[in-house]
Every structure is written in structure tokens, then in C-alpha cells.
PDB file of C-alpha atoms in Angstrom:
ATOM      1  CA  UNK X   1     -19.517   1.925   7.646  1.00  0.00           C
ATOM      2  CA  UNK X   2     -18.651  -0.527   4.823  1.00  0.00           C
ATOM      3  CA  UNK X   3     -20.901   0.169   1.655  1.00  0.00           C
ATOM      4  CA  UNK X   4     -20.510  -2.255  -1.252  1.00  0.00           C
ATOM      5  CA  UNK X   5     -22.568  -1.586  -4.812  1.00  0.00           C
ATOM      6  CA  UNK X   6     -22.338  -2.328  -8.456  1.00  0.00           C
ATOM      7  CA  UNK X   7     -21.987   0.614 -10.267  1.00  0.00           C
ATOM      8  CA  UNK X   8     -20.954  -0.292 -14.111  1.00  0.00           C
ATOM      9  CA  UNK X   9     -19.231   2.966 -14.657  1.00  0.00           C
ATOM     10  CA  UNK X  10     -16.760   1.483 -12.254  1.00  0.00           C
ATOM     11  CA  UNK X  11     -16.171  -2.008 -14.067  1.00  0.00           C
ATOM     12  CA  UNK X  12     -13.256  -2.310 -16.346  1.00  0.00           C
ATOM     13  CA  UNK X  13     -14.945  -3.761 -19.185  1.00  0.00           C
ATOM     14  CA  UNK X  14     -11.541  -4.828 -20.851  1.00  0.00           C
ATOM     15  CA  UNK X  15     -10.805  -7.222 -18.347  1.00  0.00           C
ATOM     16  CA  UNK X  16     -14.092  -9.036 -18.824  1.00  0.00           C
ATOM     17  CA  UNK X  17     -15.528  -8.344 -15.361  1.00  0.00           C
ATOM     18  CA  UNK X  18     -19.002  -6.635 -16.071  1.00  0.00           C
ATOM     19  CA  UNK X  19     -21.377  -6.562 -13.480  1.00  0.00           C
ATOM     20  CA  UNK X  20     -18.562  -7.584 -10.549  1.00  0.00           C
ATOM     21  CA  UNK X  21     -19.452  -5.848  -7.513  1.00  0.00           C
ATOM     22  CA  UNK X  22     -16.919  -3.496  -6.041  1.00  0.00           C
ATOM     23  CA  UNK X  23     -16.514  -3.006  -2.393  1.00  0.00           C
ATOM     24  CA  UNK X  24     -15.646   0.549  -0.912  1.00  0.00           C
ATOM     25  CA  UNK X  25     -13.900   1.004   2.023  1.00  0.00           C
ATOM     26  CA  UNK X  26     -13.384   4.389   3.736  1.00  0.00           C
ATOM     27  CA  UNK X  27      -9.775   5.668   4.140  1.00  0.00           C
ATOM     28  CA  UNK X  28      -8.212   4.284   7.678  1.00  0.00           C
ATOM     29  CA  UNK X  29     -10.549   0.768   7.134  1.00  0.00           C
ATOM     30  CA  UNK X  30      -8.751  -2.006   8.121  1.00  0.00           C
ATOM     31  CA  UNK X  31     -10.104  -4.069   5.093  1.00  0.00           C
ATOM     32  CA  UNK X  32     -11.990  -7.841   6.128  1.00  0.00           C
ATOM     33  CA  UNK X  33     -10.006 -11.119   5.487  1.00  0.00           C
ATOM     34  CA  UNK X  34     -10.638 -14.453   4.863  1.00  0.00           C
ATOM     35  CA  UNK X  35      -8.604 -17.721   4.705  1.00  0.00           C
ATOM     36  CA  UNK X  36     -10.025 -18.430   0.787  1.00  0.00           C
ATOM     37  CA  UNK X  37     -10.374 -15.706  -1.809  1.00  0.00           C
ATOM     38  CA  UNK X  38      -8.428 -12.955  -2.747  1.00  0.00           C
ATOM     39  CA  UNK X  39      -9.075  -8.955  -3.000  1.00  0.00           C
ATOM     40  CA  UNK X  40      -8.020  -6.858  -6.306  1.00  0.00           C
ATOM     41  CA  UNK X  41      -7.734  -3.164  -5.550  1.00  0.00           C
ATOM     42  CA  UNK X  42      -9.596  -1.181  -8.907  1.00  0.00           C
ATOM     43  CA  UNK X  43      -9.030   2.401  -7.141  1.00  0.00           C
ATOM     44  CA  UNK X  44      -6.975   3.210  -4.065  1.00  0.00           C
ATOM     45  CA  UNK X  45      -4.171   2.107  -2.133  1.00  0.00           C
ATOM     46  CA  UNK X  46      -4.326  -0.475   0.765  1.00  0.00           C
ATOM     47  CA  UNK X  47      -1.174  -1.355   3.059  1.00  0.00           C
ATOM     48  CA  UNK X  48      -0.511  -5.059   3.898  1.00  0.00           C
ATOM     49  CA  UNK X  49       1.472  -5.280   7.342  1.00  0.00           C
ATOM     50  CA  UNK X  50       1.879  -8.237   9.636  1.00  0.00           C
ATOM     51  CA  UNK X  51       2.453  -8.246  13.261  1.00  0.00           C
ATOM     52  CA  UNK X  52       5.076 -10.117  15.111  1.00  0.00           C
ATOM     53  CA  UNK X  53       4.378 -11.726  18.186  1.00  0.00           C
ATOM     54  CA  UNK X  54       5.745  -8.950  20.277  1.00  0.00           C
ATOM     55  CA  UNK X  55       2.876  -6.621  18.880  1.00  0.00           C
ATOM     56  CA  UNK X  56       5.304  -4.858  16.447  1.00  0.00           C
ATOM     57  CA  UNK X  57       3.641  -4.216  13.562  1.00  0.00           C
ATOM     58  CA  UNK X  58       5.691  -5.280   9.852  1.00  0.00           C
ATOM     59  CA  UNK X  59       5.119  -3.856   6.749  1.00  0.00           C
ATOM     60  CA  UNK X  60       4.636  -6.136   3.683  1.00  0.00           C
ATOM     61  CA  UNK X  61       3.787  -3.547   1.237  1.00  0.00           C
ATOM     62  CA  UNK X  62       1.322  -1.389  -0.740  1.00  0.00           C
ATOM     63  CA  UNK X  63      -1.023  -2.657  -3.088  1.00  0.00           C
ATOM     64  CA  UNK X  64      -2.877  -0.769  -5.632  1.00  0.00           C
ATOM     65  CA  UNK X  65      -4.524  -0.649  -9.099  1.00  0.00           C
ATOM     66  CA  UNK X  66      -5.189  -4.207 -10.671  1.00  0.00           C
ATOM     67  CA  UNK X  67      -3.101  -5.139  -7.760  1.00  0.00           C
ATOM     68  CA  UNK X  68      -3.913  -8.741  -5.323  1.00  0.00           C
ATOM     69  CA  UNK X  69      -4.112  -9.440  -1.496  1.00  0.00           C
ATOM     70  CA  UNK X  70      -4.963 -11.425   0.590  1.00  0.00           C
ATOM     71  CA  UNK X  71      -4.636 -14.659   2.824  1.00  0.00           C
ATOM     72  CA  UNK X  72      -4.364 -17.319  -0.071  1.00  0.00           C
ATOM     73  CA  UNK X  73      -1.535 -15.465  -1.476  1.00  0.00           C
ATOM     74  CA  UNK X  74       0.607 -15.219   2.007  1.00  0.00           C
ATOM     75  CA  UNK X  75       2.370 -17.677   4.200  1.00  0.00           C
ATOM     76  CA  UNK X  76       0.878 -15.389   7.332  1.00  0.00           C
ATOM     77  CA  UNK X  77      -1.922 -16.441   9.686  1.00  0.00           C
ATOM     78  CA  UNK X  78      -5.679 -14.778   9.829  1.00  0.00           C
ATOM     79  CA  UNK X  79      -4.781 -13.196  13.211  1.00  0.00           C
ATOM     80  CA  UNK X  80      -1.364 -11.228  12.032  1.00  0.00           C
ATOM     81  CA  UNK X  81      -2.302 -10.073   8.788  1.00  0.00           C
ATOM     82  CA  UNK X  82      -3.445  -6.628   8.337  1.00  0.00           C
ATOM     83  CA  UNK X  83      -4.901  -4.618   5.106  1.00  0.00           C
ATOM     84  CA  UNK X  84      -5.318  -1.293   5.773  1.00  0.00           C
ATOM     85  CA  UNK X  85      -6.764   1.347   3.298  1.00  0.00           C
ATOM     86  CA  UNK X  86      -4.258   4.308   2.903  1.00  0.00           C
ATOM     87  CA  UNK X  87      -6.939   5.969   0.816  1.00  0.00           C
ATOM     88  CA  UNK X  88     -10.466   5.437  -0.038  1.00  0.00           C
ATOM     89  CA  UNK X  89     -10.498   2.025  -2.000  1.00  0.00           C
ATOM     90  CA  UNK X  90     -12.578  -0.144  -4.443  1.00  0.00           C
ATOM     91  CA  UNK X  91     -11.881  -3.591  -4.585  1.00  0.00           C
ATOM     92  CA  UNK X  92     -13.104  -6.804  -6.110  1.00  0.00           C
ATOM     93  CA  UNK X  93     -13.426  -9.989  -4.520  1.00  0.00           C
ATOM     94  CA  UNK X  94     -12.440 -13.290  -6.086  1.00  0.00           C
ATOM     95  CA  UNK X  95     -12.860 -17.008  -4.864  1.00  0.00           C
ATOM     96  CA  UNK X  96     -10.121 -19.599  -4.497  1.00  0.00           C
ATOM     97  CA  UNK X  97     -12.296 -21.658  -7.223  1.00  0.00           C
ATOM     98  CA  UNK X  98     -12.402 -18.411  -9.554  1.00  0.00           C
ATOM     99  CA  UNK X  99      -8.939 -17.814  -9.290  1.00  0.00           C
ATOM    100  CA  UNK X 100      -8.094 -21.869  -9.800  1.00  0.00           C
ATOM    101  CA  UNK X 101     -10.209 -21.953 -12.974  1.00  0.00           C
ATOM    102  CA  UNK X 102      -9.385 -18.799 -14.678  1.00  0.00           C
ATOM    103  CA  UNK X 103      -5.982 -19.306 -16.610  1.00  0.00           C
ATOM    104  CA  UNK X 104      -6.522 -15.442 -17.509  1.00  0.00           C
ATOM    105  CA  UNK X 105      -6.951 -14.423 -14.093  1.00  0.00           C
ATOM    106  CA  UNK X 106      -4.163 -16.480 -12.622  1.00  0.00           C
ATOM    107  CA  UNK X 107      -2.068 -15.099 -14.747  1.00  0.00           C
ATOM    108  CA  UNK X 108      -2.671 -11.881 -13.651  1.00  0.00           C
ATOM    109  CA  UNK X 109      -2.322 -12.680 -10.231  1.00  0.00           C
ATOM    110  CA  UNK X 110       1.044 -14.351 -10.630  1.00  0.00           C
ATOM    111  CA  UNK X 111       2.320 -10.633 -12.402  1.00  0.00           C
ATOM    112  CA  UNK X 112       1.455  -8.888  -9.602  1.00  0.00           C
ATOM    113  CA  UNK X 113       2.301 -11.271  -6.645  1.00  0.00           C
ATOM    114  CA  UNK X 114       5.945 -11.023  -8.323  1.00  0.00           C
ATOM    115  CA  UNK X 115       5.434  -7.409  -8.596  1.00  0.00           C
ATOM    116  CA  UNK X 116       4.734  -7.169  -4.774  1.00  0.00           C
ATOM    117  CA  UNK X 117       7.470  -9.702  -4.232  1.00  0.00           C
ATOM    118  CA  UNK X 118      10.052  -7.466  -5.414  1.00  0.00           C
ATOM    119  CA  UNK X 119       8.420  -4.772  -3.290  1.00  0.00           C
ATOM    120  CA  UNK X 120       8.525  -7.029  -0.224  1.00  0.00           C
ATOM    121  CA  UNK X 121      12.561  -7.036  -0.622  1.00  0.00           C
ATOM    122  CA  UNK X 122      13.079  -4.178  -1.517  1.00  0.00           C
ATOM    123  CA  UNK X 123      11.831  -2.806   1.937  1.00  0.00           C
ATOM    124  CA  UNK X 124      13.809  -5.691   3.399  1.00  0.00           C
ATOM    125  CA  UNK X 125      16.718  -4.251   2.077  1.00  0.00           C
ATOM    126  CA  UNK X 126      15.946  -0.956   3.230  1.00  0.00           C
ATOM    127  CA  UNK X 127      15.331  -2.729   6.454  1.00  0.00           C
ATOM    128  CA  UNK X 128      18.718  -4.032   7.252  1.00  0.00           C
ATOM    129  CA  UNK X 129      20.685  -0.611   6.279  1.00  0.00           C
ATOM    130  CA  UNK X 130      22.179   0.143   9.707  1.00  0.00           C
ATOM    131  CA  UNK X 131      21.929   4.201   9.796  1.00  0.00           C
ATOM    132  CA  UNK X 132      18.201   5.153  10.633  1.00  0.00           C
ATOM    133  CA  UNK X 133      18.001   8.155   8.447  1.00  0.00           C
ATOM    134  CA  UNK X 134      19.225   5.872   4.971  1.00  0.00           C
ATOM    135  CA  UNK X 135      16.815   4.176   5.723  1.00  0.00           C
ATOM    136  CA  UNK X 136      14.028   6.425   5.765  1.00  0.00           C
ATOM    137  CA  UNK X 137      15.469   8.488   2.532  1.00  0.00           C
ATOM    138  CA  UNK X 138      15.813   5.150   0.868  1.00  0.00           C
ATOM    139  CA  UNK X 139      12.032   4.276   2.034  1.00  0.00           C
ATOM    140  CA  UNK X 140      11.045   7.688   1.003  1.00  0.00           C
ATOM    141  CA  UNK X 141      12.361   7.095  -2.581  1.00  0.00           C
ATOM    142  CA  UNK X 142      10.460   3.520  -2.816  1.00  0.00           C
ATOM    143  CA  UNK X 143       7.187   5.500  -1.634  1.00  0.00           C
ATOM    144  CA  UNK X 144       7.785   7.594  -4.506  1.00  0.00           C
ATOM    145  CA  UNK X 145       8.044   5.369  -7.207  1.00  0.00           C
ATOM    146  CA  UNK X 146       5.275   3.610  -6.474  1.00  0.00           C
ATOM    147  CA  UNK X 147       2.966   5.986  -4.895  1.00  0.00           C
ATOM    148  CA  UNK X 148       4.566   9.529  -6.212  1.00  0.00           C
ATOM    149  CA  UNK X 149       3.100  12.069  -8.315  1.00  0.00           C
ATOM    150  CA  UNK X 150       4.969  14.566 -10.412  1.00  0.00           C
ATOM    151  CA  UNK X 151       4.649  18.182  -9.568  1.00  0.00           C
ATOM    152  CA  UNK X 152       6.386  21.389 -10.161  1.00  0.00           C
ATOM    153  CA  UNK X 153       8.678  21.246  -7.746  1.00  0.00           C
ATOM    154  CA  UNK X 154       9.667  17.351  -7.172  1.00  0.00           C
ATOM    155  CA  UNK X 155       7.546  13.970  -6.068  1.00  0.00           C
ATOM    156  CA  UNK X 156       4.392  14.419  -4.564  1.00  0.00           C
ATOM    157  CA  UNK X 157       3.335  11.210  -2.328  1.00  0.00           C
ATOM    158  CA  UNK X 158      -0.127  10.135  -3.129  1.00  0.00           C
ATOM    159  CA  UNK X 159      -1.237   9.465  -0.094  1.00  0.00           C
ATOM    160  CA  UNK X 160      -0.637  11.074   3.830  1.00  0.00           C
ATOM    161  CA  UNK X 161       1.611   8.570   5.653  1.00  0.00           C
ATOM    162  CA  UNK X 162       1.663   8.774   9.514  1.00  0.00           C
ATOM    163  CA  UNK X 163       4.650   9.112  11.206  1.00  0.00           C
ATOM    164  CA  UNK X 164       3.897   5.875  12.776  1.00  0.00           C
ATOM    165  CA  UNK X 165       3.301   4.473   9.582  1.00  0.00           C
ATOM    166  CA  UNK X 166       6.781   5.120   8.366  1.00  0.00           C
ATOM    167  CA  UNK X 167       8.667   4.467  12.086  1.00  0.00           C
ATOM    168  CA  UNK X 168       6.970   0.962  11.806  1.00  0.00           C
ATOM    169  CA  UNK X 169       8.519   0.322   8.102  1.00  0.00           C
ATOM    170  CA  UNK X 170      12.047   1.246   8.828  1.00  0.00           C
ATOM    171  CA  UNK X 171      11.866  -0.548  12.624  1.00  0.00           C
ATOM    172  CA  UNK X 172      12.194   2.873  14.498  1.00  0.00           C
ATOM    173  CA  UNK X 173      10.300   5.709  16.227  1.00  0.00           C
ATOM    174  CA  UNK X 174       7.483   8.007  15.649  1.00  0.00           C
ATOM    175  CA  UNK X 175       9.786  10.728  17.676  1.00  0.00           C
ATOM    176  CA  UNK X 176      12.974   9.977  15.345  1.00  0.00           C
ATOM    177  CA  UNK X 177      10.893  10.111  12.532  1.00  0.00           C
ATOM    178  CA  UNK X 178       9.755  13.567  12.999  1.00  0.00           C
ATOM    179  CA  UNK X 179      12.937  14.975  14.037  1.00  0.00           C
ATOM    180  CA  UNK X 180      14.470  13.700  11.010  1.00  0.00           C
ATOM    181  CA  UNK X 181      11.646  14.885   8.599  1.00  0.00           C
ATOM    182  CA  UNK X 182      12.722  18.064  10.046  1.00  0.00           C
ATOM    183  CA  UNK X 183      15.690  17.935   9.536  1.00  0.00           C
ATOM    184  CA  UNK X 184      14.817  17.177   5.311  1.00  0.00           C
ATOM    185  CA  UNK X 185      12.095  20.092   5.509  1.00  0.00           C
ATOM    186  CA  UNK X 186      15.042  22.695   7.122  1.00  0.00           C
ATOM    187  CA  UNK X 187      17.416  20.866   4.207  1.00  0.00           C
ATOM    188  CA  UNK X 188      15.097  21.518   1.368  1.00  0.00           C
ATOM    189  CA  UNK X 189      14.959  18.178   0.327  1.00  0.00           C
ATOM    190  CA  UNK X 190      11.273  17.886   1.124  1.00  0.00           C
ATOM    191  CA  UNK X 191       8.355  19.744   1.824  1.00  0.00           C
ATOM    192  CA  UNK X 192       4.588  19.374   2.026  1.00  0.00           C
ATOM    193  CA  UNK X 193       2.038  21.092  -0.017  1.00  0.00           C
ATOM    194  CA  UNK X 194      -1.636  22.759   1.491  1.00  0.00           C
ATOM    195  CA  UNK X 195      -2.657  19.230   2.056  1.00  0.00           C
ATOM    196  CA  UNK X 196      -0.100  18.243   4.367  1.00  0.00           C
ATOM    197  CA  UNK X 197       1.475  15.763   1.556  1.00  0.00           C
ATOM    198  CA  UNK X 198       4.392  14.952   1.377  1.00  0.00           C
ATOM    199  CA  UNK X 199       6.936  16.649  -2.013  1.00  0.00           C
ATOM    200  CA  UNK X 200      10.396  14.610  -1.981  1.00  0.00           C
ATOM    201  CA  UNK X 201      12.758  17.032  -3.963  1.00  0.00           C
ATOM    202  CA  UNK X 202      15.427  15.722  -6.385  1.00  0.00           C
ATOM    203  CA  UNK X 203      18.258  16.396  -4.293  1.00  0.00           C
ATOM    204  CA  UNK X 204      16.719  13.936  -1.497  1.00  0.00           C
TER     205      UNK X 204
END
């Protein structure tokens, strides 16, 4: 179930946004869309994927704090674009006229379309690398700059990716993707903590 509220505690006054209403969205939501308007994640991550019209699904990217998404700013149609929250997420919603009239806001939305731009080929890079297993350790490094914690012992991702999730990204499948996740964990070059997270080490 969807809840949306307007807690102030949850507002980032700097940005001059009191009193905007933030909409939650329990972890595994795919998150509503509309042709005009845009989402802004405040907390949480959400995954933007589009599916081809074979049913394969192709990811797009992650966005997350202070971060934009949504139809107006893709070339996609309604029907195969997908946001998907990786995490429990907050987000603010912002009209087409809002975002038109706001040189302050449009500004920030340009930074981070850019931002997610570079993103976007970066996992089309990683994409076209012909060996399966670059391309997931070359995935696995993107994931941890911009989802990784530091810990003790290496990276700690932020959030639990499926094996699906990461067969789908690097065009392969959920059975090769364990097997060579295996293969890391039996290397030492990654291991998961009492969550079931996932630590990339620094020899990965």
C-alpha cells in the first residue's frame, strides 16, 4: 500500500520546499508514472529500466538523493518505462509547469539528468564488453561508487540486488550470474555480510 504524508522533519528546508508532500513507497514498488511531471527521490534508491519489445527488460540506471525521473525527462514510452524502488523511498513530485517556471529548479534538474546521463553510458559501455564476467566486475564497481558504503573490510552495496537484477544489466543469466558470484565469494574478492549484502573487496 502506497502512503503519502507531509511530515516537515522530512523537508529540506534549504532547498526552499517547505510543506511539499513526500510520497513513500515500500521497497519492491514499482513507482506510478505519468506523461507530465517529474519525481525527485529525497531518501532511497529507485531503478529506472525499460523494456524492449521482446520483453527483455533494460536498465537505465539508479536514481537517488536530490536525484530526477521520470517520463518528461526520457525519450521512452508510458508502457516500457519502469521505476522500481530498490529500497524504501521518499520522493517529491513536480509539474511540467513547476519545473518550466523555476530557473532554480531547472537547474537542478539539468545537473542531475547529466549526472544520470553519464551513468546511462557508462553501463552501455559495460554493456558491449564481450566477456560476461568483465562485465559483471566492471558493473559491480559502478554499483559501488554510486551505491557503496565503506566498511572494514572493502565496499558494502547499499542495497540487495537480485540476481536477476544484475543478469538483466549486463544482458545475461540469473544461472551465470550466480555461478560467477561464486566463483568471486571462493576468490575472496567479495563476500556478503549478516544481511545478505553484498562487500566488493579491493582486489575485485
Amino acid at each position: 500500500m502506497v502512503l503519502t504524508y507531509s511530515p516537515t522533519d522530512l523537508v529540506s528546508p534549504q532547498e526552499g520546499l517547505e510543506g511539499r508532500r513526500l510520497h513513500f513507497y515500500d521497497k519492491g514498488n514499482t513507482i506510478p508514472l505519468a506523461a507530465e511531471g517529474t519525481w525527485q527521490v529525497y531518501r532511497g534508491i529507485v531503478q529506472v529500466s525499460q523494456f524492449a519489445a521482446n520483453g527483455d527488460e533494460i536498465l537505465l540506471g539508479w536514481a537517488q538523493a536530490s536525484a530526477f525521473f521520470g517520463m518528461s525527462l526520457t525519450l521512452g514510452q508510458l508502457d516500457t518505462y519502469q521505476a522500481k524502488a530498490l529500497s524504501d523511498v521518499y520522493l517529491r513530485w513536480y509539474t511540467t509547469a513547476e519545473l518550466e517556471n523555476t530557473p532554480k529548479l531547472a537547474q537542478l534538474v539539468l545537473g542531475q539528468t547529466l549526472k544520470r546521463l553519464r551513468q546511462t553510458e557508462t553501463l552501455l559501455a559495460i554493456a558491449g564488453l564481450k566477456r560476461v564476467d568483465e562485465r559483471l566486475q566492471e558493473l559491480l564497481k559502478l554499483l559501488a561508487q554510486e551505491m557503496g558504503q565503506p566498511v572494514t573490510n572493502g565496499i558494502r552495496l547499499s542495497v540487495r540486488l537480485t540476481h536477476q537484477t544484475l543478469a538483466n544489466a549486463i544482458g545475461t543469466t540469473r544461472v551465470t550470474i550466480t555461478r560467477l558470484l561464486g566463483e568471486l565469494q571462493s576468490q575472496g574478492r567479495i563476500s556478503f555480510d549478516s544481511d545478505r549484502h553484498l562487500v566488493l573487496h579491493a582486489n575485485l
